PDB file of C-alpha atoms in Angstrom:
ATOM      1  CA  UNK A  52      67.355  -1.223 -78.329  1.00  0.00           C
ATOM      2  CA  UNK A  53      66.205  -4.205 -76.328  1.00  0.00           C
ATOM      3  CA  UNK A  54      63.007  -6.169 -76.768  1.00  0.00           C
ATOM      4  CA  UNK A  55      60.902  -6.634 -74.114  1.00  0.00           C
ATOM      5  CA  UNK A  56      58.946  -9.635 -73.492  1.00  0.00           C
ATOM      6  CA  UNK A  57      55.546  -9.801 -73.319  1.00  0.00           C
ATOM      7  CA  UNK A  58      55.134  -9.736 -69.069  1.00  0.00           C
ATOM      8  CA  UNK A  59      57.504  -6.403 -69.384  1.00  0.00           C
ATOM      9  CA  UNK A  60      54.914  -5.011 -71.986  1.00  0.00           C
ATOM     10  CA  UNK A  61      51.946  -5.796 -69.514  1.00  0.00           C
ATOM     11  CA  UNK A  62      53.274  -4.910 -66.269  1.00  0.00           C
ATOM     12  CA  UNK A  63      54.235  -1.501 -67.976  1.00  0.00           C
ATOM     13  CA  UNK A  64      50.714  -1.065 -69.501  1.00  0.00           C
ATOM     14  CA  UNK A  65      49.687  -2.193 -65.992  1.00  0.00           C
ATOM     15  CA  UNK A  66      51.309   1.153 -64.753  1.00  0.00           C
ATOM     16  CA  UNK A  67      50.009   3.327 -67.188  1.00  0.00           C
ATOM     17  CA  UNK A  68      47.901   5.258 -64.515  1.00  0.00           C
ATOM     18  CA  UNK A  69      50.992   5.995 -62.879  1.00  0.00           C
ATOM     19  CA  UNK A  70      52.576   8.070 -65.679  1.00  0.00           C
ATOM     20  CA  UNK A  71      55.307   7.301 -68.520  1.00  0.00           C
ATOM     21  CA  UNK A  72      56.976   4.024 -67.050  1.00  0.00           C
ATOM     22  CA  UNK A  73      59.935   3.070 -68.828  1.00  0.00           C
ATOM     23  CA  UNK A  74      61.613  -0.685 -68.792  1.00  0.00           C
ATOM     24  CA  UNK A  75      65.445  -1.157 -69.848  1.00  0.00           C
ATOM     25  CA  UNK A  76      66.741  -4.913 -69.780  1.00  0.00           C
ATOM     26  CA  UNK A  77      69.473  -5.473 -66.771  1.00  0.00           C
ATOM     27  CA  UNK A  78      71.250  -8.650 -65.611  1.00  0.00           C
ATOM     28  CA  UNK A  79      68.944 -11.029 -67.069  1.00  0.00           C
ATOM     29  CA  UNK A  80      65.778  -8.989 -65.575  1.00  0.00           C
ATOM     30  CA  UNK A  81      64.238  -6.105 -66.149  1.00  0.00           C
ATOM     31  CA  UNK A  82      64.475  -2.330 -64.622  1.00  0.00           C
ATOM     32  CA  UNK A  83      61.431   0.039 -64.316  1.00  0.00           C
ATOM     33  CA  UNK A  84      62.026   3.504 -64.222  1.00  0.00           C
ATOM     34  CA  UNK A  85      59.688   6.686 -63.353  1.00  0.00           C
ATOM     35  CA  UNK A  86      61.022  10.085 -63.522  1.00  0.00           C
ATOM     36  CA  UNK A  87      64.934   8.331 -64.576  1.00  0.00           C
ATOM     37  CA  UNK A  88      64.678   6.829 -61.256  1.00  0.00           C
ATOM     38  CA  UNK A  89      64.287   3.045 -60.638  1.00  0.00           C
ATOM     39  CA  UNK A  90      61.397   1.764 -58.979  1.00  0.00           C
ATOM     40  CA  UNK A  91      60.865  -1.852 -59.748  1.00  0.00           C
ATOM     41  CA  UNK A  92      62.031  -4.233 -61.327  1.00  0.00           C
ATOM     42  CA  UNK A  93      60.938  -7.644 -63.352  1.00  0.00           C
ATOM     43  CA  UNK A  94      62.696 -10.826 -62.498  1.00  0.00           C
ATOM     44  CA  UNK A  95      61.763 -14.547 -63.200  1.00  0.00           C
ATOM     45  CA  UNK A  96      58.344 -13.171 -64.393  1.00  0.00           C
ATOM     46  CA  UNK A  97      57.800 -11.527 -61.369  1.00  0.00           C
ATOM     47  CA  UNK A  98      57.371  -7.560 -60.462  1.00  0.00           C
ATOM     48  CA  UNK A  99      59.155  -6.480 -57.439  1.00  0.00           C
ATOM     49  CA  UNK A 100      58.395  -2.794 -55.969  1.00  0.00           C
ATOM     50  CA  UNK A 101      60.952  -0.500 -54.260  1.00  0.00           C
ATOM     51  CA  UNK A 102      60.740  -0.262 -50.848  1.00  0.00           C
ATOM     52  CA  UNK A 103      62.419   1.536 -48.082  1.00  0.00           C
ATOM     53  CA  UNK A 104      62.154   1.732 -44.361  1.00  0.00           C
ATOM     54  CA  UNK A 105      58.803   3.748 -44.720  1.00  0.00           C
ATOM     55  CA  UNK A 106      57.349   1.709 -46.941  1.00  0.00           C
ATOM     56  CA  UNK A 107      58.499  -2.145 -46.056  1.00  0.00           C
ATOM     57  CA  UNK A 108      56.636  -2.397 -42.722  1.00  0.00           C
ATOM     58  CA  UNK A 109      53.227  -1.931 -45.322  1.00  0.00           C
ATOM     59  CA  UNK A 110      54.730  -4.687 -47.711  1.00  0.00           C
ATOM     60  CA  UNK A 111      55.121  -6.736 -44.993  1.00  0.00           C
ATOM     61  CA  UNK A 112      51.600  -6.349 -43.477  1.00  0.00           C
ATOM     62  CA  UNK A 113      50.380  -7.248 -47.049  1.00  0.00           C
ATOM     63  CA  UNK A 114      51.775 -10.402 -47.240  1.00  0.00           C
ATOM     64  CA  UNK A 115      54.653  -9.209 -49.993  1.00  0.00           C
ATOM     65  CA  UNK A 116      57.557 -11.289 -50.597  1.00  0.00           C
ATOM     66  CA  UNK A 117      61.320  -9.825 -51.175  1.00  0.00           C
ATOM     67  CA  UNK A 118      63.497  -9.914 -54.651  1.00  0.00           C
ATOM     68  CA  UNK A 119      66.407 -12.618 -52.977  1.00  0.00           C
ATOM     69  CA  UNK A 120      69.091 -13.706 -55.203  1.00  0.00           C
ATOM     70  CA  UNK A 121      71.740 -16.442 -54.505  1.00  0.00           C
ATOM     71  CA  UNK A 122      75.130 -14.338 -53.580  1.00  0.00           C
ATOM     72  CA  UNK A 123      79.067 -15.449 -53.691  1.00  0.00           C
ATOM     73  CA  UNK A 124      78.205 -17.580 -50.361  1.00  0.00           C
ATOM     74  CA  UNK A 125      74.409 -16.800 -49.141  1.00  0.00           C
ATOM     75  CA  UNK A 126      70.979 -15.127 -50.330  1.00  0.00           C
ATOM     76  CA  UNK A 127      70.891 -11.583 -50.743  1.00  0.00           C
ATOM     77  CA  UNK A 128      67.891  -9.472 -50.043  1.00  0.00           C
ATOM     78  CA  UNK A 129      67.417  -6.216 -52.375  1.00  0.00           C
ATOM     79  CA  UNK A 130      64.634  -3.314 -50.833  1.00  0.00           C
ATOM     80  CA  UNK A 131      62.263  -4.799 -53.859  1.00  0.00           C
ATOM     81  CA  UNK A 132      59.565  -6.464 -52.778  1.00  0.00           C
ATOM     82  CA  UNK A 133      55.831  -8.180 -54.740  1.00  0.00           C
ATOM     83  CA  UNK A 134      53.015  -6.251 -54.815  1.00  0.00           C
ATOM     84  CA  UNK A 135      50.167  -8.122 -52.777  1.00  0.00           C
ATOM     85  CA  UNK A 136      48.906 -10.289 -54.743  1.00  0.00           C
ATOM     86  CA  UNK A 137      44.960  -8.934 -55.173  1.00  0.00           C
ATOM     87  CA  UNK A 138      46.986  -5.948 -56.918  1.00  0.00           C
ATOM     88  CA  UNK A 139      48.797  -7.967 -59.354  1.00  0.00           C
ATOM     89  CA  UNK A 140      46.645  -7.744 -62.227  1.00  0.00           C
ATOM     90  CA  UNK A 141      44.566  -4.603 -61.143  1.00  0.00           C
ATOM     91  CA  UNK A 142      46.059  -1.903 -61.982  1.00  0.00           C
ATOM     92  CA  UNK A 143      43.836   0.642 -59.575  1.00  0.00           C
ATOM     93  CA  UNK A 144      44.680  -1.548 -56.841  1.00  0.00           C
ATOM     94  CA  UNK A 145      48.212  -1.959 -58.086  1.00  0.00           C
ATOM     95  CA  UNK A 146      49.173   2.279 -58.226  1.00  0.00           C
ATOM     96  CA  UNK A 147      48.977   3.314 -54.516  1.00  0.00           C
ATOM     97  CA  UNK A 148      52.237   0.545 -54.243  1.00  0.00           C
ATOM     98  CA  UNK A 149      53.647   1.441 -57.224  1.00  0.00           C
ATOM     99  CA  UNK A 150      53.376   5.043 -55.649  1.00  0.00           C
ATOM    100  CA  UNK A 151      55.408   3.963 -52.664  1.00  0.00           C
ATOM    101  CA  UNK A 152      57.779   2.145 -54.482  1.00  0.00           C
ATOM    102  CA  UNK A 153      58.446   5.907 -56.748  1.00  0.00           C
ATOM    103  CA  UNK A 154      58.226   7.827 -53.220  1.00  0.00           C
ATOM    104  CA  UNK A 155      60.737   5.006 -51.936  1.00  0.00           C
ATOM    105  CA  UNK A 156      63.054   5.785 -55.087  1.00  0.00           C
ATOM    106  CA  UNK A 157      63.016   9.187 -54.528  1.00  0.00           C
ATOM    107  CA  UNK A 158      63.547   9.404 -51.339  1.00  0.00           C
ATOM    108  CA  UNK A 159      66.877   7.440 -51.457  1.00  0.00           C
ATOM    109  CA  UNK A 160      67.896   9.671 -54.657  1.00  0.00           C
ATOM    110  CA  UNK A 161      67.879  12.780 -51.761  1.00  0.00           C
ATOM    111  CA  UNK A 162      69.613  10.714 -49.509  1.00  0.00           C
ATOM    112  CA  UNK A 163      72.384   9.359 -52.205  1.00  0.00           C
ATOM    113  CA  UNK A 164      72.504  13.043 -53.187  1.00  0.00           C
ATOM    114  CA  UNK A 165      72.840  14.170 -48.998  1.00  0.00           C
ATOM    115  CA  UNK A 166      75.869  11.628 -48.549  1.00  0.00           C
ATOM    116  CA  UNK A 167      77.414  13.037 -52.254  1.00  0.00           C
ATOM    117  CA  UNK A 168      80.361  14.872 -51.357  1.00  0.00           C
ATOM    118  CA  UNK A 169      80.625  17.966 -52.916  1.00  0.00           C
ATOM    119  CA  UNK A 170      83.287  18.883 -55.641  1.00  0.00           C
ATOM    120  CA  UNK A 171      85.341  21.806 -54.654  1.00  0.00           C
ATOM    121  CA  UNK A 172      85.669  24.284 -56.954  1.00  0.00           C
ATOM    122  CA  UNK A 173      89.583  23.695 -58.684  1.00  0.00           C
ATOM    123  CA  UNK A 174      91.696  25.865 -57.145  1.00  0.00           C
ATOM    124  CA  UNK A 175      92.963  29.421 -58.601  1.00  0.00           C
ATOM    125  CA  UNK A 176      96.552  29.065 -60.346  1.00  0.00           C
ATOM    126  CA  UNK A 177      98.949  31.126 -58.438  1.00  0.00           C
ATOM    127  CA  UNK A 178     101.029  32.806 -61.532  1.00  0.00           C
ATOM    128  CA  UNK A 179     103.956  34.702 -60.471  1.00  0.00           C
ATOM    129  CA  UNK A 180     105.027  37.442 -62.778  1.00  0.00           C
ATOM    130  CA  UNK A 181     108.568  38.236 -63.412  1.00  0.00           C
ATOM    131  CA  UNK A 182     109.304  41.820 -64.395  1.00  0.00           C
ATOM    132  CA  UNK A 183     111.965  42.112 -67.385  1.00  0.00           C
ATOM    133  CA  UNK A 184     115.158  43.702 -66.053  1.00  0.00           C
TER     134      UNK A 184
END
């Protein structure tokens, strides 16, 4: 199992009003996970919130800033984004964004599970029966 360092332990505790948050080390960050779906993640000491296109227009207004990463040849932009930053260490006013970021999660889970395509059921095996002469 991987240790987490202390900011994971915090920003986890942080949560605790949300329900059982879970953390699991990824690519040098961290992954936070509600329900076994993703919602945030921790990277350069730094908690980033799922958002989607019903919840980034608030983000925005608050002043958040996107989880960019330097890509092959340019930045990339992932749908995490800060938390304002009065709601950083509060966790009251930090659990109405860490509720968007679940209801962002979950709402791409339906549409991941929409754009699935569905497994057909294997085909019957045609057996031919020879009668003995």
């Amino acid at each position: 199992m991987a240790r987490t360092d202390s900011f994971v332990e915090y920003t986890v505790e942080l949560l605790e009003k949300l329900g059982p948050v879970k953390s699991r080390s990824m690519f040098g960050g961290w992954g936070l996970y509600f329900g076994g779906r993703m919602f945030g993640l921790i990277g350069g000491g730094q908690l980033f919130l799922k958002v989607d296109d019903v919840t980034k227009p608030d983000f925005q207004a608050a002043g958040c800033r996107p989880f960019v990463y330097e890509g092959m040849s340019t930045p990339v932009e992932l749908g995490y984004w800060t938390p304002p930053a009065d709601a950083a260490d509060d966790a009251y006013a930090l659990l109405p964004w860490a509720r968007k970021a679940v209801d962002a999660a979950n709402r791409a889970a339906l549409k991941k599970a929409k754009k699935a395509p569905r497994k057909k059921a294997p085909a019957k095996k045609r057996t031919s029966r020879v009668k003995p002469s």
